[in-house]
């Protein structure tokens, strides 16, 4: 009931997008199983701004980590993006890496070697700004990229878990039934984690 209440007011495009959101959450609580074998990059896409894509990523971060994740603003400059990712990982104890508001030139696609290489690797290795050494850590992270009707490279799509949002009309007219999803995630975090773990237990019981 708490997971349903948390997600019910997000404007998911289809049932598959709700399922993929739950899949991302379950992947997060079982992250130790996906370091070597790898896991998908979550591609949060909407048909317009203001639908709650970044909000959903923040909510997931609070559920899984107990903290609001620091956001990384996307840039097409891959070297600069690597610096931003490295600085975020070194400065915050979070397992959700949110690369926010990916925008590209008209007709082009998101094509980031640093995302494609590191999101799938068992170990992340990034050059530390101003030093001749790398920052390395196990890839115990869920990677998110948020975007609005933006194309992604074939490699990114083949490695992606799509979560699509759709709303026709002015998104300012939407509300969350006077609930703040961030506050709800904080207040009911343990119950939500229990519900997710219960799904895993049930699947194991069913073989």
CSV table of N, CA, C and O in Angstrom, one decimal, residues 22-32 34 60 64 95-96 140 142 144:
chain,number,residue,atom,x,y,z
A,22,UNK,N,9.4,0.0,-10.4
A,22,UNK,CA,9.5,-1.0,-9.3
A,22,UNK,C,10.7,-1.9,-9.5
A,22,UNK,O,11.5,-2.2,-8.6
A,23,UNK,N,11.0,-2.2,-10.8
A,23,UNK,CA,12.2,-3.0,-11.1
A,23,UNK,C,13.5,-2.3,-10.7
A,23,UNK,O,14.4,-2.9,-10.1
A,24,UNK,N,13.5,-1.0,-11.0
A,24,UNK,CA,14.7,-0.2,-10.6
A,24,UNK,C,14.8,-0.1,-9.1
A,24,UNK,O,16.0,-0.2,-8.6
A,25,UNK,N,13.7,0.0,-8.3
A,25,UNK,CA,13.8,0.0,-6.9
A,25,UNK,C,14.3,-1.4,-6.3
A,25,UNK,O,15.2,-1.4,-5.4
A,26,UNK,N,13.8,-2.5,-6.9
A,26,UNK,CA,14.2,-3.8,-6.5
A,26,UNK,C,15.7,-4.0,-6.8
A,26,UNK,O,16.5,-4.6,-6.0
A,27,UNK,N,16.1,-3.5,-8.0
A,27,UNK,CA,17.5,-3.6,-8.3
A,27,UNK,C,18.4,-2.9,-7.3
A,27,UNK,O,19.5,-3.4,-7.0
A,28,UNK,N,17.9,-1.8,-6.8
A,28,UNK,CA,18.6,-1.0,-5.8
A,28,UNK,C,18.8,-1.7,-4.5
A,28,UNK,O,19.9,-1.7,-3.9
A,29,UNK,N,17.7,-2.5,-4.0
A,29,UNK,CA,17.9,-3.2,-2.7
A,29,UNK,C,18.7,-4.4,-2.9
A,29,UNK,O,19.2,-5.0,-1.9
A,30,UNK,N,18.9,-4.9,-4.1
A,30,UNK,CA,19.7,-6.1,-4.4
A,30,UNK,C,21.0,-5.8,-5.1
A,30,UNK,O,21.5,-6.6,-5.8
A,31,UNK,N,21.4,-4.5,-5.0
A,31,UNK,CA,22.5,-4.0,-5.8
A,31,UNK,C,23.8,-4.9,-5.7
A,31,UNK,O,24.5,-5.0,-6.7
A,32,UNK,N,24.0,-5.5,-4.6
A,32,UNK,CA,25.3,-6.3,-4.5
A,32,UNK,C,25.3,-7.5,-5.5
A,32,UNK,O,26.3,-8.0,-5.8
A,34,UNK,N,24.4,-7.2,-8.6
A,34,UNK,CA,24.5,-6.6,-9.9
A,34,UNK,C,25.8,-5.9,-10.2
A,34,UNK,O,25.9,-5.1,-11.1
A,60,UNK,N,13.2,7.9,-5.4
A,60,UNK,CA,13.9,6.6,-5.3
A,60,UNK,C,15.2,6.7,-4.5
A,60,UNK,O,15.5,5.8,-3.7
A,64,UNK,N,16.0,4.4,-1.2
A,64,UNK,CA,17.1,3.4,-1.2
A,64,UNK,C,18.2,3.9,-0.3
A,64,UNK,O,18.9,3.0,0.3
A,95,UNK,N,23.9,6.0,-3.6
A,95,UNK,CA,24.0,4.9,-4.5
A,95,UNK,C,23.2,5.1,-5.8
A,95,UNK,O,23.1,4.3,-6.7
A,96,UNK,N,22.6,6.3,-5.9
A,96,UNK,CA,21.8,6.7,-7.0
A,96,UNK,C,22.6,7.9,-7.7
A,96,UNK,O,22.8,8.9,-7.1
A,140,UNK,N,28.4,0.0,-7.5
A,140,UNK,CA,27.2,-0.4,-6.8
A,140,UNK,C,26.2,0.8,-6.8
A,140,UNK,O,25.7,1.2,-5.8
A,142,UNK,N,23.0,2.8,-9.1
A,142,UNK,CA,22.0,2.8,-10.2
A,142,UNK,C,22.1,4.2,-10.9
A,142,UNK,O,22.1,5.2,-10.3
A,144,UNK,N,20.9,7.0,-13.6
A,144,UNK,CA,19.7,7.6,-14.1
A,144,UNK,C,20.1,8.7,-15.1
A,144,UNK,O,21.0,9.5,-14.8
